[in-house]
Amino acid sequence: MAVKELGISPRRALETVLYIASRLTKPDVHEVLKIRYFADKLHFSEYGFPASGDEYFAMDFGPVATNIYDLLKVARGNGSDYDARRFGSLVKGALKVDSTKPHGVHVLRDADTDFLSPSDVESIEKAIAEYGALSFEERTKLSHDQAYEEAWAIAKQKQTRRYPMALEAIAGTLPNAQEVLESLSA
C-alpha cells in the first residue's frame, strides 16, 4: 500500500507546542506529546491525515512525535547539535522546558496560529478537552494502542528504546479505519 508523504515544519512544530502548552494547566513534555498524538489521531480520522506531519515512534511511555520531541529537548537544553541548529533560534524567547522531572513546559510567548490550520486547532482543542485532565498513567495507558504495541514489540525484539510506528497501523486504530486506510492508498 502506498502511503502519502507527510512533512514537518519546524516553525509549525513550535507553534503547535506553544498552542497546546498554553492551554494546559501544568504542561509537561509527556502531556504535550500525548495531546499531539491524540489530536493527530482525531485529525486523521476526520480529514484522512495527521495534521502535525510528524513521524511517530514507539518509546518507553508511548507514541512520540519525533520532531516535536527533538524541539522540546532543545528547549530543555539537551538536544543534539543537529536539533540545536534546526530548532535553537526558534525556541529562544518562545519556549523553555525544565531539565528536571516532570520536565515542565513554559510558554514564553503566544502561539502564532497563522502556522496552524483551522482543522488542526479544532483537533487540538478536542484532544485537550478529552484528554487534557488525565493523569500521566491514564494518558500513557490510552496512548498504548495497537499501533504503539506493534511497534514497541519490534523495538523490544531489536533491543532498542524506539521504533517507528507505521502510519497504516495508526490509521488501523481509528473508528473509521477502513475508510482512512482506503484514502491512504488512493
PDB file of C-alpha atoms in Angstrom:
ATOM      1  CA  MET A   1       0.000   0.000   0.000  1.00  0.00           C
ATOM      2  CA  ALA A   2       1.435   3.407  -0.976  1.00  0.00           C
ATOM      3  CA  VAL A   3       1.319   5.997   1.744  1.00  0.00           C
ATOM      4  CA  LYS A   4       1.144   9.739   1.175  1.00  0.00           C
ATOM      5  CA  GLU A   5       4.264  11.584   2.275  1.00  0.00           C
ATOM      6  CA  LEU A   6       3.997  13.781   5.323  1.00  0.00           C
ATOM      7  CA  GLY A   7       6.303  16.568   6.312  1.00  0.00           C
ATOM      8  CA  ILE A   8       7.107  18.546   9.406  1.00  0.00           C
ATOM      9  CA  SER A   9       7.755  22.259   9.530  1.00  0.00           C
ATOM     10  CA  PRO A  10       9.996  23.281  12.444  1.00  0.00           C
ATOM     11  CA  ARG A  11       8.044  26.526  12.850  1.00  0.00           C
ATOM     12  CA  ARG A  12       4.690  24.738  12.797  1.00  0.00           C
ATOM     13  CA  ALA A  13       6.056  22.259  15.371  1.00  0.00           C
ATOM     14  CA  LEU A  14       6.991  25.135  17.678  1.00  0.00           C
ATOM     15  CA  GLU A  15       3.651  26.900  17.252  1.00  0.00           C
ATOM     16  CA  THR A  16       1.858  23.623  17.944  1.00  0.00           C
ATOM     17  CA  VAL A  17       3.760  23.135  21.195  1.00  0.00           C
ATOM     18  CA  LEU A  18       3.090  26.734  22.242  1.00  0.00           C
ATOM     19  CA  TYR A  19      -0.598  26.370  21.417  1.00  0.00           C
ATOM     20  CA  ILE A  20      -1.008  23.095  23.303  1.00  0.00           C
ATOM     21  CA  ALA A  21       1.087  24.070  26.337  1.00  0.00           C
ATOM     22  CA  SER A  22      -0.667  27.419  26.754  1.00  0.00           C
ATOM     23  CA  ARG A  23      -3.998  25.632  27.117  1.00  0.00           C
ATOM     24  CA  LEU A  24      -2.932  23.124  29.759  1.00  0.00           C
ATOM     25  CA  THR A  25      -2.819  23.790  33.499  1.00  0.00           C
ATOM     26  CA  LYS A  26       0.687  22.451  34.227  1.00  0.00           C
ATOM     27  CA  PRO A  27       2.036  21.216  30.912  1.00  0.00           C
ATOM     28  CA  ASP A  28       4.952  18.831  30.806  1.00  0.00           C
ATOM     29  CA  VAL A  29       6.712  17.117  27.922  1.00  0.00           C
ATOM     30  CA  HIS A  30       4.694  13.905  28.271  1.00  0.00           C
ATOM     31  CA  GLU A  31       1.356  15.713  28.300  1.00  0.00           C
ATOM     32  CA  VAL A  32       2.219  17.903  25.291  1.00  0.00           C
ATOM     33  CA  LEU A  33       3.393  14.880  23.290  1.00  0.00           C
ATOM     34  CA  LYS A  34       0.322  12.821  24.159  1.00  0.00           C
ATOM     35  CA  ILE A  35      -2.101  15.660  23.338  1.00  0.00           C
ATOM     36  CA  ARG A  36      -0.329  15.993  19.968  1.00  0.00           C
ATOM     37  CA  TYR A  37      -0.770  12.258  19.356  1.00  0.00           C
ATOM     38  CA  PHE A  38      -4.446  12.279  20.299  1.00  0.00           C
ATOM     39  CA  ALA A  39      -5.029  15.423  18.197  1.00  0.00           C
ATOM     40  CA  ASP A  40      -3.288  13.821  15.224  1.00  0.00           C
ATOM     41  CA  LYS A  41      -5.487  10.735  15.558  1.00  0.00           C
ATOM     42  CA  LEU A  42      -8.634  12.880  15.702  1.00  0.00           C
ATOM     43  CA  HIS A  43      -7.477  14.839  12.656  1.00  0.00           C
ATOM     44  CA  PHE A  44      -6.504  11.634  10.850  1.00  0.00           C
ATOM     45  CA  SER A  45      -9.966  10.187  11.448  1.00  0.00           C
ATOM     46  CA  GLU A  46     -11.742  13.343  10.303  1.00  0.00           C
ATOM     47  CA  TYR A  47      -9.525  14.528   7.423  1.00  0.00           C
ATOM     48  CA  GLY A  48      -7.509  11.493   6.348  1.00  0.00           C
ATOM     49  CA  PHE A  49      -4.076  12.612   7.549  1.00  0.00           C
ATOM     50  CA  PRO A  50      -2.375  13.574  10.839  1.00  0.00           C
ATOM     51  CA  ALA A  51      -2.092  17.379  10.969  1.00  0.00           C
ATOM     52  CA  SER A  52       1.386  17.573  12.501  1.00  0.00           C
ATOM     53  CA  GLY A  53       3.105  15.850   9.584  1.00  0.00           C
ATOM     54  CA  ASP A  54       5.455  14.359  12.160  1.00  0.00           C
ATOM     55  CA  GLU A  55       6.677  10.775  12.338  1.00  0.00           C
ATOM     56  CA  TYR A  56       5.684   8.810  15.417  1.00  0.00           C
ATOM     57  CA  PHE A  57       7.969   6.439  17.288  1.00  0.00           C
ATOM     58  CA  ALA A  58       7.030   3.947  19.982  1.00  0.00           C
ATOM     59  CA  MET A  59       9.084   4.799  23.053  1.00  0.00           C
ATOM     60  CA  ASP A  60       9.002   3.852  26.749  1.00  0.00           C
ATOM     61  CA  PHE A  61       5.894   5.843  27.650  1.00  0.00           C
ATOM     62  CA  GLY A  62       4.003   5.655  24.376  1.00  0.00           C
ATOM     63  CA  PRO A  63       3.908   7.250  20.933  1.00  0.00           C
ATOM     64  CA  VAL A  64       6.200  10.243  20.429  1.00  0.00           C
ATOM     65  CA  ALA A  65       6.128  12.785  17.591  1.00  0.00           C
ATOM     66  CA  THR A  66       9.851  12.618  16.958  1.00  0.00           C
ATOM     67  CA  ASN A  67      10.482  16.129  15.605  1.00  0.00           C
ATOM     68  CA  ILE A  68       8.370  17.782  18.278  1.00  0.00           C
ATOM     69  CA  TYR A  69      10.251  15.763  20.895  1.00  0.00           C
ATOM     70  CA  ASP A  70      13.561  16.932  19.410  1.00  0.00           C
ATOM     71  CA  LEU A  71      12.317  20.541  19.611  1.00  0.00           C
ATOM     72  CA  LEU A  72      11.352  20.040  23.265  1.00  0.00           C
ATOM     73  CA  LYS A  73      14.790  18.565  24.023  1.00  0.00           C
ATOM     74  CA  VAL A  74      16.435  21.675  22.544  1.00  0.00           C
ATOM     75  CA  ALA A  75      14.176  23.859  24.726  1.00  0.00           C
ATOM     76  CA  ARG A  76      15.295  21.728  27.698  1.00  0.00           C
ATOM     77  CA  GLY A  77      18.958  22.256  26.790  1.00  0.00           C
ATOM     78  CA  ASN A  78      19.868  18.699  25.845  1.00  0.00           C
ATOM     79  CA  GLY A  79      19.127  18.374  22.136  1.00  0.00           C
ATOM     80  CA  SER A  80      21.659  17.111  19.639  1.00  0.00           C
ATOM     81  CA  ASP A  81      23.831  19.563  17.693  1.00  0.00           C
ATOM     82  CA  TYR A  82      21.713  18.890  14.608  1.00  0.00           C
ATOM     83  CA  ASP A  83      18.485  19.609  16.503  1.00  0.00           C
ATOM     84  CA  ALA A  84      20.009  22.732  18.072  1.00  0.00           C
ATOM     85  CA  ARG A  85      20.753  24.059  14.572  1.00  0.00           C
ATOM     86  CA  ARG A  86      17.213  23.190  13.438  1.00  0.00           C
ATOM     87  CA  PHE A  87      15.257  24.454  16.429  1.00  0.00           C
ATOM     88  CA  GLY A  88      17.593  26.598  18.557  1.00  0.00           C
ATOM     89  CA  SER A  89      16.750  30.011  17.125  1.00  0.00           C
ATOM     90  CA  LEU A  90      13.050  29.124  17.088  1.00  0.00           C
ATOM     91  CA  VAL A  91      12.762  28.149  20.746  1.00  0.00           C
ATOM     92  CA  LYS A  92      14.855  31.064  22.028  1.00  0.00           C
ATOM     93  CA  GLY A  93      12.449  33.509  23.640  1.00  0.00           C
ATOM     94  CA  ALA A  94       9.478  31.268  22.854  1.00  0.00           C
ATOM     95  CA  LEU A  95       9.720  28.111  24.923  1.00  0.00           C
ATOM     96  CA  LYS A  96      11.583  26.691  27.887  1.00  0.00           C
ATOM     97  CA  VAL A  97      11.476  23.176  29.311  1.00  0.00           C
ATOM     98  CA  ASP A  98      12.658  22.265  32.814  1.00  0.00           C
ATOM     99  CA  SER A  99      15.625  19.925  32.866  1.00  0.00           C
ATOM    100  CA  THR A 100      14.271  18.184  35.977  1.00  0.00           C
ATOM    101  CA  LYS A 101      11.225  15.947  36.132  1.00  0.00           C
ATOM    102  CA  PRO A 102       8.413  16.334  35.290  1.00  0.00           C
ATOM    103  CA  HIS A 103      10.021  18.424  32.541  1.00  0.00           C
ATOM    104  CA  GLY A 104       7.570  21.315  32.755  1.00  0.00           C
ATOM    105  CA  VAL A 105       6.927  23.218  29.527  1.00  0.00           C
ATOM    106  CA  HIS A 106       6.927  27.016  29.877  1.00  0.00           C
ATOM    107  CA  VAL A 107       5.454  29.180  27.144  1.00  0.00           C
ATOM    108  CA  LEU A 108       7.301  32.492  26.776  1.00  0.00           C
ATOM    109  CA  ARG A 109       5.067  33.939  24.046  1.00  0.00           C
ATOM    110  CA  ASP A 110       1.694  33.288  22.451  1.00  0.00           C
ATOM    111  CA  ALA A 111       1.417  30.784  19.627  1.00  0.00           C
ATOM    112  CA  ASP A 112       1.196  32.241  16.122  1.00  0.00           C
ATOM    113  CA  THR A 113      -1.864  30.397  14.877  1.00  0.00           C
ATOM    114  CA  ASP A 114      -1.171  31.522  11.302  1.00  0.00           C
ATOM    115  CA  PHE A 115       1.069  28.436  11.199  1.00  0.00           C
ATOM    116  CA  LEU A 116      -1.748  26.087  12.268  1.00  0.00           C
ATOM    117  CA  SER A 117      -4.676  25.095  10.111  1.00  0.00           C
ATOM    118  CA  PRO A 118      -8.192  25.609  11.471  1.00  0.00           C
ATOM    119  CA  SER A 119      -8.710  21.831  11.361  1.00  0.00           C
ATOM    120  CA  ASP A 120      -5.527  21.269  13.398  1.00  0.00           C
ATOM    121  CA  VAL A 121      -6.629  23.832  16.002  1.00  0.00           C
ATOM    122  CA  GLU A 122     -10.026  22.117  16.160  1.00  0.00           C
ATOM    123  CA  SER A 123      -8.393  18.701  16.676  1.00  0.00           C
ATOM    124  CA  ILE A 124      -6.034  20.032  19.343  1.00  0.00           C
ATOM    125  CA  GLU A 125      -8.935  21.655  21.191  1.00  0.00           C
ATOM    126  CA  LYS A 126     -10.895  18.386  21.074  1.00  0.00           C
ATOM    127  CA  ALA A 127      -7.866  16.425  22.320  1.00  0.00           C
ATOM    128  CA  ILE A 128      -7.312  18.854  25.182  1.00  0.00           C
ATOM    129  CA  ALA A 129     -10.989  18.699  26.152  1.00  0.00           C
ATOM    130  CA  GLU A 130     -10.993  14.903  26.085  1.00  0.00           C
ATOM    131  CA  TYR A 131      -7.502  14.051  27.388  1.00  0.00           C
ATOM    132  CA  GLY A 132      -6.080  17.205  28.997  1.00  0.00           C
ATOM    133  CA  ALA A 133      -7.228  16.451  32.540  1.00  0.00           C
ATOM    134  CA  LEU A 134      -5.953  12.863  32.584  1.00  0.00           C
ATOM    135  CA  SER A 135      -3.125  11.718  34.808  1.00  0.00           C
ATOM    136  CA  PHE A 136       0.233  10.593  33.462  1.00  0.00           C
ATOM    137  CA  GLU A 137      -0.807   6.969  33.942  1.00  0.00           C
ATOM    138  CA  GLU A 138      -4.174   7.417  32.221  1.00  0.00           C
ATOM    139  CA  ARG A 139      -2.627   9.223  29.216  1.00  0.00           C
ATOM    140  CA  THR A 140       0.070   6.582  28.944  1.00  0.00           C
ATOM    141  CA  LYS A 141      -2.422   3.717  29.051  1.00  0.00           C
ATOM    142  CA  LEU A 142      -4.722   5.290  26.444  1.00  0.00           C
ATOM    143  CA  SER A 143      -1.852   6.059  24.082  1.00  0.00           C
ATOM    144  CA  HIS A 144      -0.668   2.448  24.193  1.00  0.00           C
ATOM    145  CA  ASP A 145      -2.962   1.470  21.352  1.00  0.00           C
ATOM    146  CA  GLN A 146      -2.464  -1.377  18.881  1.00  0.00           C
ATOM    147  CA  ALA A 147      -0.197   0.731  16.629  1.00  0.00           C
ATOM    148  CA  TYR A 148       2.051   1.510  19.575  1.00  0.00           C
ATOM    149  CA  GLU A 149       2.054  -2.086  20.854  1.00  0.00           C
ATOM    150  CA  GLU A 150       3.092  -3.452  17.435  1.00  0.00           C
ATOM    151  CA  ALA A 151       5.988  -1.006  17.091  1.00  0.00           C
ATOM    152  CA  TRP A 152       7.047  -1.414  20.737  1.00  0.00           C
ATOM    153  CA  ALA A 153       7.167  -5.188  20.333  1.00  0.00           C
ATOM    154  CA  ILE A 154       9.593  -4.744  17.429  1.00  0.00           C
ATOM    155  CA  ALA A 155      11.665  -2.273  19.461  1.00  0.00           C
ATOM    156  CA  LYS A 156      11.969  -4.811  22.278  1.00  0.00           C
ATOM    157  CA  GLN A 157      12.867  -7.553  19.822  1.00  0.00           C
ATOM    158  CA  LYS A 158      15.573  -5.340  18.295  1.00  0.00           C
ATOM    159  CA  GLN A 159      16.664  -4.280  21.786  1.00  0.00           C
ATOM    160  CA  THR A 160      16.183  -0.589  21.101  1.00  0.00           C
ATOM    161  CA  ARG A 161      14.251   2.070  23.012  1.00  0.00           C
ATOM    162  CA  ARG A 162      12.350   3.397  19.997  1.00  0.00           C
ATOM    163  CA  TYR A 163      10.827   2.147  16.780  1.00  0.00           C
ATOM    164  CA  PRO A 164       8.815   3.921  14.067  1.00  0.00           C
ATOM    165  CA  MET A 165       5.062   3.491  14.110  1.00  0.00           C
ATOM    166  CA  ALA A 166       3.574   2.785  10.692  1.00  0.00           C
ATOM    167  CA  LEU A 167       1.014   5.335   9.509  1.00  0.00           C
ATOM    168  CA  GLU A 168      -1.206   2.463   8.392  1.00  0.00           C
ATOM    169  CA  ALA A 169      -1.036   0.968  11.885  1.00  0.00           C
ATOM    170  CA  ILE A 170      -2.109   4.278  13.442  1.00  0.00           C
ATOM    171  CA  ALA A 171      -4.933   4.532  10.882  1.00  0.00           C
ATOM    172  CA  GLY A 172      -5.951   0.998  11.841  1.00  0.00           C
ATOM    173  CA  THR A 173      -6.734   2.175  15.388  1.00  0.00           C
ATOM    174  CA  LEU A 174      -9.281   4.763  14.230  1.00  0.00           C
ATOM    175  CA  PRO A 175     -13.043   4.224  14.476  1.00  0.00           C
ATOM    176  CA  ASN A 176     -13.278   4.667  10.686  1.00  0.00           C
ATOM    177  CA  ALA A 177     -10.097   2.700   9.985  1.00  0.00           C
ATOM    178  CA  GLN A 178     -11.253   1.105   6.735  1.00  0.00           C
ATOM    179  CA  GLU A 179     -12.198   4.455   5.195  1.00  0.00           C
ATOM    180  CA  VAL A 180      -8.933   6.114   6.260  1.00  0.00           C
ATOM    181  CA  LEU A 181      -6.829   3.161   5.082  1.00  0.00           C
ATOM    182  CA  GLU A 182      -8.534   3.307   1.683  1.00  0.00           C
ATOM    183  CA  SER A 183      -7.778   7.033   1.414  1.00  0.00           C
ATOM    184  CA  LEU A 184      -4.109   6.404   2.261  1.00  0.00           C
ATOM    185  CA  SER A 185      -3.711   4.037  -0.653  1.00  0.00           C
ATOM    186  CA  ALA A 186      -5.509   6.301  -3.132  1.00  0.00           C
TER     187      ALA A 186
END
